[in-house]
């Protein structure tokens, strides 16, 4: 017999992503629609451990659908990793008569949620929010589309100055373990070469590719480097290496960093967050627990968290081939 749900907790955890506010808004308003109370916990699990929360009504989430960041703040909680921390969180939730929790974040967030739900009787539903797009069980995560557009806009600007000065730019983008941002922004912005964690291009091939670009008459070039690329050199070392080996290249480096995590969400991310937030509440009311909401071929789906945390979303290798052909 599924638990009767009356009071729902919502929180954002891990790296923030544009569209998290739109997801919070959707959860809060869907709760109100179904006559449930909704409580926002600040700084992810840390807010549960410290009992730092606020009751959220439909009017508390006005004018946030367009705002980047998260009104509930985000954090990675060390206390929640310990059994004592989780016990504290549970005691607080119980005192506040919370019946279930909606977790907006990445796979680390969901792993913690599953442990919590198995230790104590608090059903959880995950909503994937990360710019990295590397979560299994969904084709798209909230924030990814916005980050991609931010990166493409930045590369377009870099291209202007690169071409004015006949320079080779190395642009580092986020993605410690995943090349989604690098690969898709690279194809979208017409980069000459894309270095991602999933595929080690190798330094020799990089030099060959840049020589090929010169031979074909290109006067400027852009190389996109994901944070976690596997050449064994960071972006500054890479630029230096190329300078040492290809003397006629005038190189510069831009690290885009955390600006990729901010900004107003795109319409795609707002709609995705709205759909996922409403469905998270509806799945809970249907008696589902310990699942993550995803989108697959335009349909909203649910997958058990134990499946989600078994691996990562895979990049589309076809895009590497397309990039290679188009950078001729
Ligand atoms: O997980 C999202 C992400 O933005 C990664 O792409 C990046 O490697 C990491 O977070 C950076 O984390 P922090 O904000 O802790 O430096």
Coordinates of C-alpha atoms and ligand atoms in Angstrom, one line a residue:
X1 CA 0.0 0.0 0.0
X2 CA 1.7 3.3 -1.1
X3 CA 2.2 5.9 1.5
X4 CA -0.3 8.8 1.6
X5 CA 1.5 12.0 0.6
X6 CA 0.6 15.3 2.1
X7 CA 3.8 17.2 2.6
X8 CA 6.6 17.3 0.0
X9 CA 10.1 18.5 0.4
X10 CA 12.0 19.9 -2.6
X11 CA 15.6 20.8 -2.9
X12 CA 18.5 21.5 -5.3
X13 CA 21.8 19.9 -4.9
X14 CA 25.2 19.6 -6.6
X15 CA 26.3 22.0 -9.3
X16 CA 23.6 24.5 -10.1
X17 CA 22.1 24.6 -13.6
X18 CA 19.9 27.1 -15.5
X19 CA 16.3 25.9 -15.3
X20 CA 16.5 24.7 -11.7
X21 CA 14.2 27.6 -10.6
X22 CA 11.7 26.6 -13.3
X23 CA 11.7 23.1 -11.9
X24 CA 11.2 24.3 -8.4
X25 CA 8.3 26.5 -9.6
X26 CA 6.7 23.5 -11.4
X27 CA 7.0 21.3 -8.3
X28 CA 5.6 23.9 -6.0
X29 CA 2.6 24.7 -8.2
X30 CA 1.9 21.1 -9.0
X31 CA 1.8 20.4 -5.3
X32 CA -0.7 23.2 -4.7
X33 CA -2.8 22.0 -7.6
X34 CA -3.0 18.6 -6.0
X35 CA -3.6 20.0 -2.5
X36 CA -0.2 19.1 -1.1
X37 CA 2.0 21.3 1.0
X38 CA 5.5 22.0 -0.3
X39 CA 8.6 22.9 1.7
X40 CA 11.9 24.1 0.2
X41 CA 15.1 22.9 1.9
X42 CA 18.1 25.2 1.4
X43 CA 21.5 24.1 0.2
X44 CA 20.4 20.6 -0.7
X45 CA 20.9 17.8 1.9
X46 CA 22.6 20.3 4.2
X47 CA 19.3 22.1 4.7
X48 CA 17.7 18.8 5.8
X49 CA 20.5 18.1 8.2
X50 CA 20.3 21.7 9.7
X51 CA 16.5 21.9 9.4
X52 CA 16.8 25.0 7.2
X53 CA 13.6 25.2 5.2
X54 CA 10.7 27.4 4.1
X55 CA 7.1 26.7 3.1
X56 CA 6.6 27.5 -0.6
X57 CA 3.3 28.5 -2.0
X58 CA 2.5 29.2 -5.7
X59 CA 3.2 32.9 -5.0
X60 CA 6.6 32.2 -3.5
X61 CA 7.8 31.0 -6.9
X62 CA 6.5 34.0 -9.0
X63 CA 8.9 35.5 -11.5
X64 CA 11.6 32.8 -11.2
X65 CA 10.9 30.8 -14.4
X66 CA 13.4 33.1 -16.2
X67 CA 16.1 33.2 -13.5
X68 CA 19.4 31.2 -13.5
X69 CA 20.8 29.7 -10.4
X70 CA 18.5 28.3 -7.7
X71 CA 16.5 30.2 -5.1
X72 CA 17.0 27.3 -2.8
X73 CA 20.8 27.5 -3.1
X74 CA 22.9 24.4 -3.7
X75 CA 25.7 22.6 -1.9
X76 CA 27.5 19.2 -1.7
X77 CA 26.8 18.1 1.9
X78 CA 29.5 16.1 3.7
X79 CA 27.3 15.6 6.8
X80 CA 24.7 13.8 4.7
X81 CA 27.4 11.2 3.7
X82 CA 27.5 10.0 7.3
X83 CA 24.8 7.8 8.9
X84 CA 24.6 10.4 11.8
X85 CA 24.0 13.2 9.3
X86 CA 21.2 11.2 7.5
X87 CA 19.6 10.3 10.9
X88 CA 19.6 14.0 11.7
X89 CA 18.0 14.8 8.4
X90 CA 15.4 12.2 8.9
X91 CA 14.5 13.4 12.4
X92 CA 14.0 16.9 11.0
X93 CA 11.9 15.7 8.1
X94 CA 9.8 13.6 10.5
X95 CA 9.3 16.5 12.9
X96 CA 8.1 18.6 10.0
X97 CA 5.8 15.7 8.9
X98 CA 7.4 15.5 5.4
X99 CA 6.2 12.4 3.5
X100 CA 8.4 12.5 0.4
X101 CA 11.2 14.4 -1.2
X102 CA 11.8 15.7 -4.8
X103 CA 15.5 16.1 -5.5
X104 CA 16.7 18.3 -8.3
X105 CA 20.4 17.6 -9.1
X106 CA 22.8 15.1 -10.6
X107 CA 23.6 11.4 -10.1
X108 CA 25.5 12.1 -6.8
X109 CA 22.3 13.7 -5.5
X110 CA 20.3 10.6 -6.5
X111 CA 22.7 8.1 -5.0
X112 CA 22.4 9.9 -1.7
X113 CA 18.6 10.0 -2.1
X114 CA 18.3 6.3 -2.7
X115 CA 20.4 5.4 0.3
X116 CA 18.2 7.8 2.4
X117 CA 15.0 6.3 1.1
X118 CA 16.2 2.7 1.8
X119 CA 17.3 3.6 5.3
X120 CA 14.2 5.6 6.3
X121 CA 10.7 5.6 4.8
X122 CA 11.0 8.8 2.7
X123 CA 10.2 8.1 -0.9
X124 CA 12.3 10.2 -3.3
X125 CA 11.9 11.3 -6.9
X126 CA 14.9 12.7 -8.8
X127 CA 14.7 15.5 -11.4
X128 CA 18.0 15.7 -13.5
X129 CA 19.5 19.2 -13.4
X130 CA 23.1 19.6 -14.6
X131 CA 24.7 21.3 -17.5
X132 CA 26.8 18.2 -18.2
X133 CA 24.0 16.1 -19.7
X134 CA 25.7 12.9 -18.6
X135 CA 22.9 11.3 -16.6
X136 CA 21.6 7.9 -17.6
X137 CA 17.8 7.6 -18.1
X138 CA 17.3 10.9 -19.9
X139 CA 18.3 12.3 -23.3
X140 CA 18.4 15.8 -21.8
X141 CA 19.1 17.3 -18.4
X142 CA 17.9 20.7 -17.3
X143 CA 20.5 23.3 -17.9
X144 CA 22.4 21.6 -20.7
X145 CA 20.7 23.5 -23.6
X146 CA 21.3 26.8 -21.9
X147 CA 24.9 26.0 -21.3
X148 CA 25.4 25.0 -24.9
X149 CA 23.9 28.2 -26.2
X150 CA 26.1 30.2 -23.8
X151 CA 29.2 28.4 -25.0
X152 CA 28.3 28.8 -28.7
X153 CA 27.7 32.5 -28.2
X154 CA 31.1 32.8 -26.5
X155 CA 32.9 30.9 -29.3
X156 CA 31.2 33.0 -31.9
X157 CA 32.8 36.1 -30.2
X158 CA 36.2 34.4 -29.9
X159 CA 36.0 33.5 -33.6
X160 CA 35.6 37.2 -34.5
X161 CA 38.9 38.2 -32.8
X162 CA 40.7 34.9 -33.8
X163 CA 40.0 35.7 -37.4
X164 CA 41.0 39.4 -37.1
X165 CA 44.4 38.4 -35.8
X166 CA 44.9 35.1 -37.6
X167 CA 45.1 33.2 -34.3
X168 CA 44.6 29.7 -33.0
X169 CA 42.3 29.7 -29.9
X170 CA 42.1 26.9 -27.4
X171 CA 38.7 27.3 -25.6
X172 CA 38.2 25.2 -22.4
X173 CA 34.6 24.3 -21.6
X174 CA 33.1 22.4 -18.6
X175 CA 32.9 18.7 -18.5
X176 CA 35.2 16.9 -16.1
X177 CA 34.0 13.5 -17.1
X178 CA 31.7 14.1 -20.1
X179 CA 32.2 15.6 -23.5
X180 CA 28.6 16.6 -24.3
X181 CA 29.1 20.4 -24.0
X182 CA 32.4 20.3 -25.9
X183 CA 31.2 18.0 -28.7
X184 CA 27.9 19.7 -29.4
X185 CA 29.1 23.3 -29.0
X186 CA 32.1 22.4 -31.1
X187 CA 30.0 21.2 -34.0
X188 CA 27.5 24.1 -33.4
X189 CA 30.2 26.7 -33.5
X190 CA 32.3 25.1 -36.3
X191 CA 35.4 24.2 -34.2
X192 CA 38.4 22.8 -36.1
X193 CA 39.1 20.2 -33.4
X194 CA 37.3 18.9 -30.3
X195 CA 39.0 17.2 -27.4
X196 CA 36.7 15.2 -25.0
X197 CA 37.2 12.9 -22.1
X198 CA 35.6 9.9 -23.9
X199 CA 38.1 9.9 -26.8
X200 CA 41.9 10.5 -26.6
X201 CA 42.7 12.2 -29.9
X202 CA 46.4 12.2 -29.1
X203 CA 48.9 15.0 -29.5
X204 CA 50.2 13.8 -32.8
X205 CA 46.8 13.8 -34.4
X206 CA 46.1 17.2 -33.0
X207 CA 49.2 18.6 -34.7
X208 CA 48.4 16.8 -38.0
X209 CA 44.9 18.2 -37.9
X210 CA 46.2 21.8 -37.3
X211 CA 48.7 21.4 -40.1
X212 CA 45.9 20.2 -42.4
X213 CA 43.9 23.3 -41.5
X214 CA 46.8 25.6 -42.4
X215 CA 47.4 23.8 -45.7
X216 CA 43.7 24.1 -46.6
X217 CA 44.1 27.9 -46.3
X218 CA 42.6 28.6 -42.9
X219 CA 44.1 31.6 -41.2
X220 CA 42.5 31.1 -37.8
X221 CA 41.2 28.1 -35.9
X222 CA 39.3 27.1 -32.8
X223 CA 40.0 24.0 -30.7
X224 CA 37.5 23.1 -28.0
X225 CA 38.9 21.4 -25.0
X226 CA 36.7 19.7 -22.4
X227 CA 38.0 20.1 -18.8
X228 CA 38.5 16.4 -18.6
X229 CA 40.1 15.8 -22.0
X230 CA 42.6 12.9 -22.1
X231 CA 45.7 14.3 -23.8
X232 CA 47.4 14.5 -20.4
X233 CA 47.9 18.3 -20.8
X234 CA 45.8 21.1 -19.5
X235 CA 44.6 23.8 -21.9
X236 CA 47.5 26.1 -21.3
X237 CA 50.0 23.3 -21.7
X238 CA 48.3 22.2 -24.9
X239 CA 48.6 25.7 -26.4
X240 CA 52.2 25.9 -25.4
X241 CA 52.9 22.5 -26.9
X242 CA 51.3 23.5 -30.2
X243 CA 53.3 26.8 -30.2
X244 CA 56.5 24.8 -29.7
X245 CA 55.7 22.4 -32.5
X246 CA 54.0 24.5 -35.0
X247 CA 55.8 27.8 -35.1
X248 CA 53.6 29.6 -37.6
X249 CA 50.7 29.4 -35.1
X250 CA 49.9 32.3 -32.9
X251 CA 48.0 30.7 -30.0
X252 CA 45.7 32.1 -27.2
X253 CA 43.7 30.4 -24.5
X254 CA 40.2 31.2 -23.1
X255 CA 38.7 29.3 -20.2
X256 CA 35.0 29.8 -20.1
X257 CA 34.6 28.4 -16.5
X258 CA 31.5 29.0 -14.4
X259 CA 29.9 31.5 -16.7
X260 CA 28.6 28.3 -18.4
X261 CA 26.5 27.6 -15.3
X262 CA 24.7 30.9 -15.2
X263 CA 22.2 32.9 -17.1
X264 CA 18.5 32.9 -18.0
X265 CA 17.4 29.4 -19.1
X266 CA 16.5 28.8 -22.7
X267 CA 12.8 28.1 -23.6
X268 CA 13.8 24.5 -24.1
X269 CA 15.1 24.2 -20.5
X270 CA 12.1 26.0 -19.1
X271 CA 9.7 23.7 -20.8
X272 CA 11.7 20.6 -19.9
X273 CA 11.9 21.7 -16.2
X274 CA 8.2 22.5 -16.2
X275 CA 7.3 19.1 -17.5
X276 CA 9.6 17.2 -15.3
X277 CA 8.6 19.1 -12.1
X278 CA 4.9 18.4 -12.7
X279 CA 5.5 14.8 -13.5
X280 CA 7.7 14.3 -10.4
X281 CA 4.7 15.3 -8.2
X282 CA 2.3 13.1 -10.2
X283 CA 4.5 10.0 -10.1
X284 CA 4.8 10.4 -6.3
X285 CA 1.0 10.6 -6.1
X286 CA 0.8 7.5 -8.2
X287 CA 2.7 5.7 -5.6
X288 CA 6.1 5.5 -7.4
X289 CA 9.2 6.0 -5.4
X290 CA 13.0 6.1 -5.8
X291 CA 12.8 7.0 -9.5
X292 CA 14.3 9.7 -11.7
X293 CA 12.2 11.5 -14.2
X294 CA 13.7 11.6 -17.7
X295 CA 12.8 12.5 -21.3
X296 CA 13.2 10.0 -24.1
X297 CA 11.9 10.8 -27.7
X298 CA 9.8 13.7 -26.4
X299 CA 8.1 11.5 -23.8
X300 CA 8.5 11.8 -20.0
X301 CA 9.7 8.6 -18.5
X302 CA 10.6 7.2 -15.0
X303 CA 13.6 5.0 -14.3
X304 CA 14.5 3.5 -10.9
X305 CA 17.5 5.3 -9.4
X306 CA 19.5 2.1 -9.0
X307 CA 19.5 1.9 -12.9
X308 CA 20.5 5.6 -13.3
X309 CA 23.6 5.3 -11.1
X310 CA 24.9 2.2 -12.9
X311 CA 26.6 4.3 -15.6
X312 CA 26.5 7.5 -17.6
X313 CA 24.8 8.8 -20.7
X314 CA 27.0 8.2 -23.8
X315 CA 28.0 10.9 -26.2
X316 CA 27.0 10.5 -29.9
X317 CA 30.3 9.5 -31.6
X318 CA 28.8 10.2 -35.0
X319 CA 29.2 13.9 -34.1
X320 CA 33.0 13.4 -34.0
X321 CA 32.9 12.1 -37.5
X322 CA 30.7 15.0 -38.6
X323 CA 33.1 17.5 -37.0
X324 CA 36.0 15.9 -38.8
X325 CA 34.3 16.1 -42.2
X326 CA 33.2 19.7 -41.7
X327 CA 36.5 21.0 -40.5
X328 CA 38.2 20.2 -43.8
Ligands
LIG1 O1 28.7 19.1 -12.8 C1 28.7 20.3 -13.4 C2 30.0 21.0 -13.4 O2 29.7 22.3 -13.9 C3 31.1 20.3 -14.2 O3 31.0 20.4 -15.6 C4 32.3 20.9 -13.7 O4 33.4 20.1 -13.9 C5 32.0 21.0 -12.2 O5 30.6 21.1 -12.1 C6 32.6 22.2 -11.5 O6 32.2 22.1 -10.1 P1 32.5 23.3 -9.1 O7 31.5 24.3 -9.2 O8 32.4 22.6 -7.8 O9 33.9 23.9 -9.4

